[in-house]
mmCIF file of C-alpha atoms in Angstrom:
data_model
loop_
_atom_site.group_PDB
_atom_site.id
_atom_site.type_symbol
_atom_site.label_atom_id
_atom_site.label_comp_id
_atom_site.label_asym_id
_atom_site.label_seq_id
_atom_site.Cartn_x
_atom_site.Cartn_y
_atom_site.Cartn_z
ATOM 1 C CA MET T 1 81.772 96.178 112.372
ATOM 2 C CA ALA T 2 85.497 95.591 111.858
ATOM 3 C CA ASP T 3 87.543 97.919 109.660
ATOM 4 C CA PRO T 4 87.842 96.020 106.343
ATOM 5 C CA ARG T 5 91.525 97.001 106.249
ATOM 6 C CA LEU T 6 92.069 94.989 109.443
ATOM 7 C CA GLN T 7 90.442 91.994 107.796
ATOM 8 C CA LYS T 8 92.718 92.411 104.781
ATOM 9 C CA LEU T 9 95.769 92.778 107.056
ATOM 10 C CA ALA T 10 94.835 89.606 108.950
ATOM 11 C CA LYS T 11 94.514 87.622 105.724
ATOM 12 C CA VAL T 12 97.913 88.826 104.476
ATOM 13 C CA LEU T 13 99.643 88.101 107.799
ATOM 14 C CA VAL T 14 98.212 84.599 108.204
ATOM 15 C CA ASN T 15 98.344 83.416 104.597
ATOM 16 C CA TYR T 16 101.380 85.270 103.198
ATOM 17 C CA SER T 17 103.690 86.563 105.946
ATOM 18 C CA LEU T 18 103.404 83.501 108.203
ATOM 19 C CA ALA T 19 102.015 81.056 105.623
ATOM 20 C CA ILE T 20 100.296 79.123 108.424
ATOM 21 C CA GLN T 21 99.579 75.468 107.621
ATOM 22 C CA PRO T 22 96.920 73.129 109.075
ATOM 23 C CA GLY T 23 97.949 71.606 112.400
ATOM 24 C CA GLU T 24 100.671 74.152 113.190
ATOM 25 C CA ARG T 25 101.010 75.614 116.678
ATOM 26 C CA PHE T 26 100.611 79.389 116.455
ATOM 27 C CA ILE T 27 101.075 81.872 119.297
ATOM 28 C CA LEU T 28 99.540 85.325 118.897
ATOM 29 C CA LYS T 29 100.846 88.068 121.194
ATOM 30 C CA GLY T 30 99.536 91.575 121.624
ATOM 31 C CA PRO T 31 98.133 94.137 124.065
ATOM 32 C CA ALA T 32 94.449 94.375 124.873
ATOM 33 C CA ILE T 33 94.061 97.653 122.985
ATOM 34 C CA ALA T 34 94.776 95.718 119.762
ATOM 35 C CA ALA T 35 91.720 93.475 120.282
ATOM 36 C CA PRO T 36 90.076 94.378 116.930
ATOM 37 C CA LEU T 37 93.137 93.132 115.017
ATOM 38 C CA ILE T 38 93.772 90.204 117.378
ATOM 39 C CA LYS T 39 90.239 88.918 116.749
ATOM 40 C CA GLU T 40 90.615 89.126 112.969
ATOM 41 C CA ILE T 41 93.957 87.289 113.047
ATOM 42 C CA TYR T 42 92.563 84.685 115.461
ATOM 43 C CA ARG T 43 89.632 84.051 113.123
ATOM 44 C CA GLU T 44 91.859 83.810 110.040
ATOM 45 C CA ALA T 45 94.373 81.492 111.761
ATOM 46 C CA LEU T 46 91.590 79.119 112.813
ATOM 47 C CA ARG T 47 90.331 79.066 109.235
ATOM 48 C CA ALA T 48 93.877 78.150 108.162
ATOM 49 C CA GLY T 49 93.763 75.140 110.498
ATOM 50 C CA ALA T 50 96.196 76.362 113.172
ATOM 51 C CA HIS T 51 96.135 75.485 116.864
ATOM 52 C CA VAL T 52 96.068 79.031 118.216
ATOM 53 C CA SER T 53 97.280 80.242 121.605
ATOM 54 C CA THR T 54 96.929 83.882 122.603
ATOM 55 C CA LEU T 55 99.020 85.936 125.016
ATOM 56 C CA ILE T 56 97.319 89.256 125.765
ATOM 57 C CA SER T 57 99.204 91.900 127.754
ATOM 58 C CA ILE T 58 97.923 94.843 129.805
ATOM 59 C CA GLU T 59 99.350 98.350 129.538
ATOM 60 C CA GLY T 60 101.596 99.334 132.446
ATOM 61 C CA MET T 61 102.769 95.862 133.487
ATOM 62 C CA ASN T 62 106.332 96.369 132.236
ATOM 63 C CA GLU T 63 106.617 99.644 134.129
ATOM 64 C CA ILE T 64 105.493 97.945 137.349
ATOM 65 C CA PHE T 65 107.980 95.130 136.748
ATOM 66 C CA PHE T 66 111.001 97.394 136.368
ATOM 67 C CA ASN T 67 109.973 99.543 139.331
ATOM 68 C CA GLU T 68 109.346 96.638 141.712
ATOM 69 C CA ALA T 69 111.461 93.656 140.597
ATOM 70 C CA SER T 70 114.442 92.597 142.683
ATOM 71 C CA GLU T 71 117.774 91.762 141.059
ATOM 72 C CA GLU T 72 116.852 88.074 141.278
ATOM 73 C CA GLN T 73 113.504 88.712 139.588
ATOM 74 C CA LEU T 74 115.141 90.831 136.872
ATOM 75 C CA GLN T 75 117.424 87.906 136.007
ATOM 76 C CA TYR T 76 114.729 85.207 136.201
ATOM 77 C CA VAL T 77 114.110 83.249 133.003
ATOM 78 C CA SER T 78 110.501 82.102 132.736
ATOM 79 C CA PRO T 79 110.012 78.405 131.866
ATOM 80 C CA PHE T 80 106.862 79.479 130.029
ATOM 81 C CA ASN T 81 108.953 81.707 127.759
ATOM 82 C CA GLU T 82 111.420 78.863 127.265
ATOM 83 C CA PHE T 83 108.596 76.501 126.324
ATOM 84 C CA GLN T 84 106.972 78.774 123.783
ATOM 85 C CA ILE T 85 110.271 79.651 122.107
ATOM 86 C CA ASN T 86 111.032 75.932 121.688
ATOM 87 C CA HIS T 87 107.650 74.436 120.794
ATOM 88 C CA TYR T 88 105.594 76.809 118.628
ATOM 89 C CA ASP T 89 105.771 76.699 114.834
ATOM 90 C CA THR T 90 104.651 80.266 114.177
ATOM 91 C CA GLN T 91 104.522 83.469 116.191
ATOM 92 C CA LEU T 92 103.065 86.912 115.606
ATOM 93 C CA ILE T 93 103.739 89.922 117.808
ATOM 94 C CA ILE T 94 101.513 92.991 117.586
ATOM 95 C CA ILE T 95 102.872 96.364 118.716
ATOM 96 C CA ALA T 96 100.137 98.642 120.087
ATOM 97 C CA ASP T 97 101.159 101.046 122.830
ATOM 98 C CA GLU T 98 98.915 103.317 124.837
ATOM 99 C CA ASN T 99 102.020 105.093 126.168
ATOM 100 C CA THR T 100 105.179 104.711 124.094
ATOM 101 C CA ARG T 101 107.299 106.320 126.824
ATOM 102 C CA ALA T 102 106.149 104.115 129.718
ATOM 103 C CA LEU T 103 109.714 102.962 130.432
ATOM 104 C CA SER T 104 111.478 106.279 129.831
ATOM 105 C CA ASN T 105 112.060 106.898 133.557
ATOM 106 C CA THR T 106 112.946 103.354 134.589
ATOM 107 C CA ASP T 107 116.537 102.567 135.544
ATOM 108 C CA PRO T 108 118.486 101.715 132.353
ATOM 109 C CA GLN T 109 120.759 99.415 134.370
ATOM 110 C CA LYS T 110 117.701 97.345 135.345
ATOM 111 C CA GLN T 111 116.614 97.147 131.716
ATOM 112 C CA ALA T 112 120.104 96.071 130.663
ATOM 113 C CA LEU T 113 120.278 93.437 133.428
ATOM 114 C CA HIS T 114 116.919 91.955 132.427
ATOM 115 C CA SER T 115 117.757 91.943 128.709
ATOM 116 C CA ALA T 116 121.101 90.263 129.347
ATOM 117 C CA ALA T 117 119.370 87.535 131.383
ATOM 118 C CA GLN T 118 117.063 86.773 128.440
ATOM 119 C CA ALA T 119 119.981 86.405 126.007
ATOM 120 C CA ASN T 120 119.674 82.615 125.767
ATOM 121 C CA ILE T 121 115.989 82.873 124.903
ATOM 122 C CA SER T 122 116.809 85.494 122.270
ATOM 123 C CA LYS T 123 119.576 83.251 120.931
ATOM 124 C CA ARG T 124 117.221 80.256 120.719
ATOM 125 C CA PHE T 125 114.609 82.375 118.943
ATOM 126 C CA ILE T 126 117.196 83.513 116.398
ATOM 127 C CA GLU T 127 118.447 79.936 115.885
ATOM 128 C CA ARG T 128 114.976 78.468 115.293
ATOM 129 C CA ALA T 129 114.046 81.339 112.995
ATOM 130 C CA ALA T 130 117.261 80.913 110.988
ATOM 131 C CA SER T 131 116.544 77.201 110.451
ATOM 132 C CA ASN T 132 112.874 77.964 109.636
ATOM 133 C CA GLU T 133 111.681 75.819 112.556
ATOM 134 C CA LEU T 134 109.945 78.974 113.772
ATOM 135 C CA ARG T 135 108.267 81.374 111.370
ATOM 136 C CA TRP T 136 107.490 84.745 112.891
ATOM 137 C CA SER T 137 106.304 88.197 112.054
ATOM 138 C CA LEU T 138 105.868 91.571 113.710
ATOM 139 C CA THR T 139 103.221 94.163 112.946
ATOM 140 C CA LEU T 140 101.568 97.242 114.457
ATOM 141 C CA TYR T 141 98.018 98.191 115.363
ATOM 142 C CA PRO T 142 97.546 101.991 115.154
ATOM 143 C CA THR T 143 96.887 103.764 118.468
ATOM 144 C CA GLN T 144 96.614 107.370 119.599
ATOM 145 C CA ALA T 145 100.050 107.114 121.241
ATOM 146 C CA HIS T 146 101.770 106.030 118.023
ATOM 147 C CA ALA T 147 99.871 108.689 116.071
ATOM 148 C CA MET T 148 101.017 111.376 118.524
ATOM 149 C CA ASP T 149 104.641 110.238 118.216
ATOM 150 C CA ALA T 150 104.311 110.522 114.450
ATOM 151 C CA GLY T 151 102.697 113.964 114.677
ATOM 152 C CA MET T 152 99.483 112.790 113.006
ATOM 153 C CA SER T 153 95.821 112.404 113.775
ATOM 154 C CA LEU T 154 94.758 108.816 114.404
ATOM 155 C CA SER T 155 92.902 108.593 111.086
ATOM 156 C CA ASP T 156 95.910 109.945 109.166
ATOM 157 C CA TYR T 157 98.200 107.542 111.019
ATOM 158 C CA GLU T 158 95.921 104.601 110.206
ATOM 159 C CA ASN T 159 96.165 105.532 106.531
ATOM 160 C CA PHE T 160 99.950 105.800 106.861
ATOM 161 C CA VAL T 161 100.189 102.330 108.451
ATOM 162 C CA PHE T 162 97.932 100.578 105.964
ATOM 163 C CA ASP T 163 99.473 102.304 102.928
ATOM 164 C CA ALA T 164 102.990 101.347 104.110
ATOM 165 C CA GLY T 165 101.799 97.727 104.060
ATOM 166 C CA LEU T 166 100.415 98.122 100.506
ATOM 167 C CA LEU T 167 96.961 97.331 101.867
ATOM 168 C CA ASP T 168 95.564 100.085 99.655
ATOM 169 C CA GLN T 169 96.305 97.780 96.702
ATOM 170 C CA ASP T 170 93.637 95.451 95.326
ATOM 171 C CA ASP T 171 96.023 92.512 95.776
ATOM 172 C CA PRO T 172 98.587 93.286 98.518
ATOM 173 C CA VAL T 173 100.256 89.877 98.191
ATOM 174 C CA ALA T 174 100.916 90.426 94.482
ATOM 175 C CA ALA T 175 102.280 93.880 95.312
ATOM 176 C CA TRP T 176 104.683 92.440 97.913
ATOM 177 C CA LYS T 177 105.834 89.746 95.491
ATOM 178 C CA LYS T 178 106.735 92.522 93.045
ATOM 179 C CA VAL T 179 108.685 94.283 95.820
ATOM 180 C CA GLN T 180 110.457 91.003 96.536
ATOM 181 C CA GLU T 181 111.550 90.699 92.907
ATOM 182 C CA GLU T 182 112.841 94.295 92.780
ATOM 183 C CA GLN T 183 114.727 94.009 96.068
ATOM 184 C CA GLN T 184 116.299 90.682 95.083
ATOM 185 C CA HIS T 185 118.192 92.517 92.345
ATOM 186 C CA ILE T 186 119.777 94.709 95.045
ATOM 187 C CA ALA T 187 120.522 91.788 97.357
ATOM 188 C CA ASP T 188 122.145 89.834 94.513
ATOM 189 C CA TYR T 189 124.338 92.826 93.660
ATOM 190 C CA LEU T 190 125.474 93.331 97.252
ATOM 191 C CA ASP T 191 126.153 89.597 97.663
ATOM 192 C CA LYS T 192 128.905 89.932 95.039
ATOM 193 C CA HIS T 193 130.843 92.608 96.929
ATOM 194 C CA ASN T 194 133.153 92.655 99.926
ATOM 195 C CA GLU T 195 133.523 96.193 101.285
ATOM 196 C CA ILE T 196 130.752 98.741 101.782
ATOM 197 C CA HIS T 197 131.711 102.390 102.271
ATOM 198 C CA ILE T 198 129.029 104.853 103.421
ATOM 199 C CA VAL T 199 129.564 108.614 103.204
ATOM 200 C CA ALA T 200 126.919 111.085 104.422
ATOM 201 C CA PRO T 201 126.822 114.253 106.541
ATOM 202 C CA GLY T 202 128.608 113.312 109.788
ATOM 203 C CA THR T 203 129.231 109.760 108.564
ATOM 204 C CA ASP T 204 132.217 108.020 106.985
ATOM 205 C CA LEU T 205 132.082 104.288 107.671
ATOM 206 C CA THR T 206 133.366 101.115 106.061
ATOM 207 C CA TYR T 207 132.559 97.489 106.849
ATOM 208 C CA ARG T 208 133.141 94.165 105.119
ATOM 209 C CA VAL T 209 130.456 91.701 104.059
ATOM 210 C CA GLY T 210 132.370 89.208 101.916
ATOM 211 C CA GLY T 211 130.915 85.742 102.405
ATOM 212 C CA ARG T 212 127.854 87.095 104.188
ATOM 213 C CA LYS T 213 124.339 86.829 102.754
ATOM 214 C CA TRP T 214 122.058 89.802 102.115
ATOM 215 C CA ILE T 215 118.457 88.981 103.067
ATOM 216 C CA ASN T 216 115.521 90.308 101.051
ATOM 217 C CA CYS T 217 112.655 91.391 103.350
ATOM 218 C CA ALA T 218 109.346 91.729 101.539
ATOM 219 C CA GLY T 219 106.515 91.338 104.012
ATOM 220 C CA ASP T 220 107.304 88.156 105.890
ATOM 221 C CA LYS T 221 109.265 88.825 109.106
ATOM 222 C CA ASN T 222 108.011 92.397 109.442
ATOM 223 C CA PHE T 223 104.787 93.918 108.200
ATOM 224 C CA PRO T 224 105.133 96.422 106.695
ATOM 225 C CA ASP T 225 108.512 95.611 105.258
ATOM 226 C CA GLY T 226 110.943 96.807 102.623
ATOM 227 C CA GLU T 227 114.670 96.391 103.273
ATOM 228 C CA VAL T 228 117.735 94.302 102.520
ATOM 229 C CA PHE T 229 120.078 93.443 105.378
ATOM 230 C CA THR T 230 123.076 91.376 106.359
ATOM 231 C CA GLY T 231 125.445 90.865 109.265
ATOM 232 C CA PRO T 232 128.838 92.520 108.707
ATOM 233 C CA ILE T 233 132.085 90.726 109.495
ATOM 234 C CA GLU T 234 132.328 91.296 113.229
ATOM 235 C CA ASP T 235 135.720 93.044 113.410
ATOM 236 C CA SER T 236 135.423 94.994 110.150
ATOM 237 C CA ALA T 237 133.587 98.260 110.908
ATOM 238 C CA ASN T 238 135.863 101.300 110.957
ATOM 239 C CA GLY T 239 135.022 104.990 110.936
ATOM 240 C CA TYR T 240 132.213 107.043 112.382
ATOM 241 C CA VAL T 241 128.475 107.452 111.975
ATOM 242 C CA ASN T 242 126.034 110.155 113.020
ATOM 243 C CA PHE T 243 122.465 108.863 113.222
ATOM 244 C CA SER T 244 120.332 111.699 111.902
ATOM 245 C CA TYR T 245 117.111 110.350 113.428
ATOM 246 C CA PRO T 246 116.538 109.808 117.169
ATOM 247 C CA ALA T 247 117.304 106.255 118.311
ATOM 248 C CA VAL T 248 114.380 104.809 120.294
ATOM 249 C CA TYR T 249 114.677 101.674 122.424
ATOM 250 C CA ASN T 250 112.362 100.413 125.182
ATOM 251 C CA GLY T 251 110.582 103.756 125.263
ATOM 252 C CA ASN T 252 113.813 105.719 125.646
ATOM 253 C CA GLU T 253 114.630 108.329 123.014
ATOM 254 C CA VAL T 254 118.299 109.134 122.385
ATOM 255 C CA GLU T 255 119.016 112.119 120.154
ATOM 256 C CA ASN T 256 121.888 112.678 117.730
ATOM 257 C CA VAL T 257 123.768 109.447 118.444
ATOM 258 C CA ARG T 258 127.398 109.526 117.319
ATOM 259 C CA LEU T 259 129.479 106.348 117.277
ATOM 260 C CA VAL T 260 133.112 105.704 116.407
ATOM 261 C CA PHE T 261 134.103 102.167 115.363
ATOM 262 C CA LYS T 262 137.546 100.608 115.416
ATOM 263 C CA ASP T 263 138.009 97.018 114.253
ATOM 264 C CA GLY T 264 134.275 96.404 114.601
ATOM 265 C CA LYS T 265 133.829 97.770 118.113
ATOM 266 C CA VAL T 266 132.245 101.013 119.310
ATOM 267 C CA VAL T 267 135.163 102.813 120.989
ATOM 268 C CA GLU T 268 133.536 106.242 121.358
ATOM 269 C CA SER T 269 129.885 107.184 121.822
ATOM 270 C CA SER T 270 127.952 110.361 122.510
ATOM 271 C CA ALA T 271 124.438 111.775 122.245
ATOM 272 C CA ASP T 272 122.802 115.152 122.756
ATOM 273 C CA ARG T 273 120.117 113.579 124.951
ATOM 274 C CA GLY T 274 119.910 110.146 126.574
ATOM 275 C CA GLU T 275 123.656 109.473 126.613
ATOM 276 C CA ASP T 276 123.518 107.614 129.943
ATOM 277 C CA PHE T 277 120.941 105.197 128.529
ATOM 278 C CA LEU T 278 122.994 104.755 125.351
ATOM 279 C CA ASN T 279 126.107 103.855 127.315
ATOM 280 C CA ALA T 280 124.196 101.470 129.608
ATOM 281 C CA MET T 281 122.973 99.552 126.561
ATOM 282 C CA LEU T 282 126.440 99.542 124.976
ATOM 283 C CA ASP T 283 127.834 98.020 128.165
ATOM 284 C CA MET T 284 125.150 95.305 128.376
ATOM 285 C CA ASP T 285 127.405 92.405 127.375
ATOM 286 C CA ALA T 286 130.383 91.383 125.248
ATOM 287 C CA GLY T 287 128.487 91.677 121.953
ATOM 288 C CA SER T 288 126.587 94.918 122.470
ATOM 289 C CA ARG T 289 129.337 97.201 121.110
ATOM 290 C CA PHE T 290 129.525 95.279 117.823
ATOM 291 C CA LEU T 291 127.216 95.392 114.802
ATOM 292 C CA GLY T 292 124.820 92.506 114.297
ATOM 293 C CA GLU T 293 123.045 94.005 111.295
ATOM 294 C CA VAL T 294 123.516 96.548 108.517
ATOM 295 C CA ALA T 295 120.657 97.356 106.153
ATOM 296 C CA PHE T 296 119.116 99.682 103.606
ATOM 297 C CA GLY T 297 115.500 100.888 103.859
ATOM 298 C CA LEU T 298 113.636 100.529 100.556
ATOM 299 C CA ASN T 299 109.969 101.266 101.316
ATOM 300 C CA TYR T 300 109.348 104.590 99.606
ATOM 301 C CA ASN T 301 105.745 104.594 100.857
ATOM 302 C CA VAL T 302 107.215 105.317 104.305
ATOM 303 C CA LYS T 303 108.055 108.969 103.796
ATOM 304 C CA ARG T 304 108.453 110.280 107.337
ATOM 305 C CA PHE T 305 110.059 109.460 110.669
ATOM 306 C CA THR T 306 107.501 108.300 113.254
ATOM 307 C CA LYS T 307 109.607 107.126 116.243
ATOM 308 C CA GLU T 308 108.513 103.523 115.630
ATOM 309 C CA ILE T 309 111.402 101.432 114.323
ATOM 310 C CA LEU T 310 109.127 98.961 112.523
ATOM 311 C CA PHE T 311 108.451 101.786 110.048
ATOM 312 C CA ASP T 312 111.488 104.036 110.450
ATOM 313 C CA GLU T 313 114.053 101.400 109.475
ATOM 314 C CA LYS T 314 112.129 100.851 106.230
ATOM 315 C CA ILE T 315 112.138 104.517 105.123
ATOM 316 C CA GLY T 316 113.248 104.658 101.499
ATOM 317 C CA GLY T 317 116.529 106.552 101.296
ATOM 318 C CA THR T 318 117.947 105.462 104.653
ATOM 319 C CA MET T 319 120.307 102.907 106.089
ATOM 320 C CA HIS T 320 120.142 101.392 109.547
ATOM 321 C CA MET T 321 122.529 99.436 111.710
ATOM 322 C CA ALA T 322 121.777 97.309 114.753
ATOM 323 C CA LEU T 323 124.106 97.099 117.715
ATOM 324 C CA GLY T 324 124.136 93.643 119.293
ATOM 325 C CA ALA T 325 122.679 90.345 118.164
ATOM 326 C CA GLY T 326 123.029 89.311 114.554
ATOM 327 C CA PHE T 327 121.045 86.809 112.498
ATOM 328 C CA PRO T 328 122.786 83.476 111.742
ATOM 329 C CA GLU T 329 121.144 83.204 108.319
ATOM 330 C CA THR T 330 123.321 86.149 107.205
ATOM 331 C CA GLY T 331 126.478 84.512 108.525
ATOM 332 C CA SER T 332 126.656 86.761 111.589
ATOM 333 C CA SER T 333 128.089 85.219 114.743
ATOM 334 C CA ASN T 334 127.595 88.215 117.043
ATOM 335 C CA GLU T 335 125.604 87.330 120.161
ATOM 336 C CA SER T 336 124.055 89.773 122.620
ATOM 337 C CA GLY T 337 120.956 90.492 124.650
ATOM 338 C CA LEU T 338 120.765 93.760 122.699
ATOM 339 C CA HIS T 339 119.444 94.389 119.207
ATOM 340 C CA TRP T 340 119.064 98.141 118.767
ATOM 341 C CA ASP T 341 118.357 99.493 115.280
ATOM 342 C CA MET T 342 119.448 103.063 114.562
ATOM 343 C CA VAL T 343 118.531 104.948 111.375
ATOM 344 C CA CYS T 344 120.617 107.322 109.247
ATOM 345 C CA ASP T 345 119.324 109.455 106.362
ATOM 346 C CA LEU T 346 121.138 108.874 103.059
ATOM 347 C CA HIS T 347 119.292 111.326 100.822
ATOM 348 C CA GLU T 348 122.487 113.406 100.806
ATOM 349 C CA GLY T 349 124.762 110.380 101.030
ATOM 350 C CA LYS T 350 126.633 107.972 98.819
ATOM 351 C CA VAL T 351 127.413 104.270 99.101
ATOM 352 C CA PHE T 352 130.332 102.514 97.438
ATOM 353 C CA ALA T 353 130.638 98.740 96.997
ATOM 354 C CA ASP T 354 134.291 97.773 96.514
ATOM 355 C CA GLY T 355 134.918 101.347 95.402
ATOM 356 C CA GLU T 356 132.050 101.428 92.878
ATOM 357 C CA LEU T 357 129.352 104.057 93.407
ATOM 358 C CA CYS T 358 126.111 102.087 93.784
ATOM 359 C CA TYR T 359 123.830 104.399 95.781
ATOM 360 C CA GLU T 360 123.231 108.127 95.552
ATOM 361 C CA ASN T 361 120.552 110.609 96.623
ATOM 362 C CA GLY T 362 118.593 107.969 98.526
ATOM 363 C CA LYS T 363 118.451 105.269 95.838
ATOM 364 C CA PHE T 364 120.483 102.414 94.411
ATOM 365 C CA ILE T 365 121.793 103.176 90.906
ATOM 366 C CA ILE T 366 122.737 99.663 89.803
#
């Protein structure tokens, strides 16, 4: 018998996050270990009238690819991937790893080469999403590997995941609509300001956002959700930032990342562990040293760092910034094969908007 929380999650994803309509082409992607959730979503999407395609992956395939692929194969762009990014109306990706560090010993230069080759597909995805031609969402199915990363038992981690998505509520959709209303107040406030100044231990950074749009995320593109974000003016970031949480990307964990920005660009970088990987990603392409996203985490049900960015970037009392590709709907024009979110604790920090204190001790005070 399926976990009733999975059934509730499937209903929310299909009917609220993706809002699937009859006749739409829907592609559902996830690893085999997530079969219990995949089946529930498949059932719910059929009931909604979608034409459903599934793409099920097997653990270990990416590791084999990066170990065996030639340079030509690393740079190959699959026509199947091009087709699906251009022709589907809705897409859902399920994260569910059996080994979250499967790529930690693969050559970072190979990973960078492959990511750079997929930049046009990433760009097309971002374009279709920005114009609402493609509606998409991302969620997670709890596994032992994710629970171990979070330092929890599987049952405790399952509770953490479902509670972060407000699935403990009688009506999760109503709960997310309330979140949307509360976060819109913050987005509207930030939309009226030009310069953001962040001060925290090891961090003193300014960037400009005048003319850019702050996006309110309340359970649609990510599930769980809870943030507001925008794309900063590309040449505006100046100062330094120390990311208090480890930065995790493609199974590689980089500790104590420190970045210095001048006129928008990372001009100095260091890390206590994983510095070679950090620098390989920064050197991926022309846009990878610039910020594509700046954001504030507002989900106060996510109370701990778990080494899974879907949750960590939403932690209430944090900010995160993504190096690389920005989202056109914010006004960002930064393009890159990279989009790497890094999280900084602001519980001891302050944020100023055009010189006005608007955030203190992990919360907006507007």
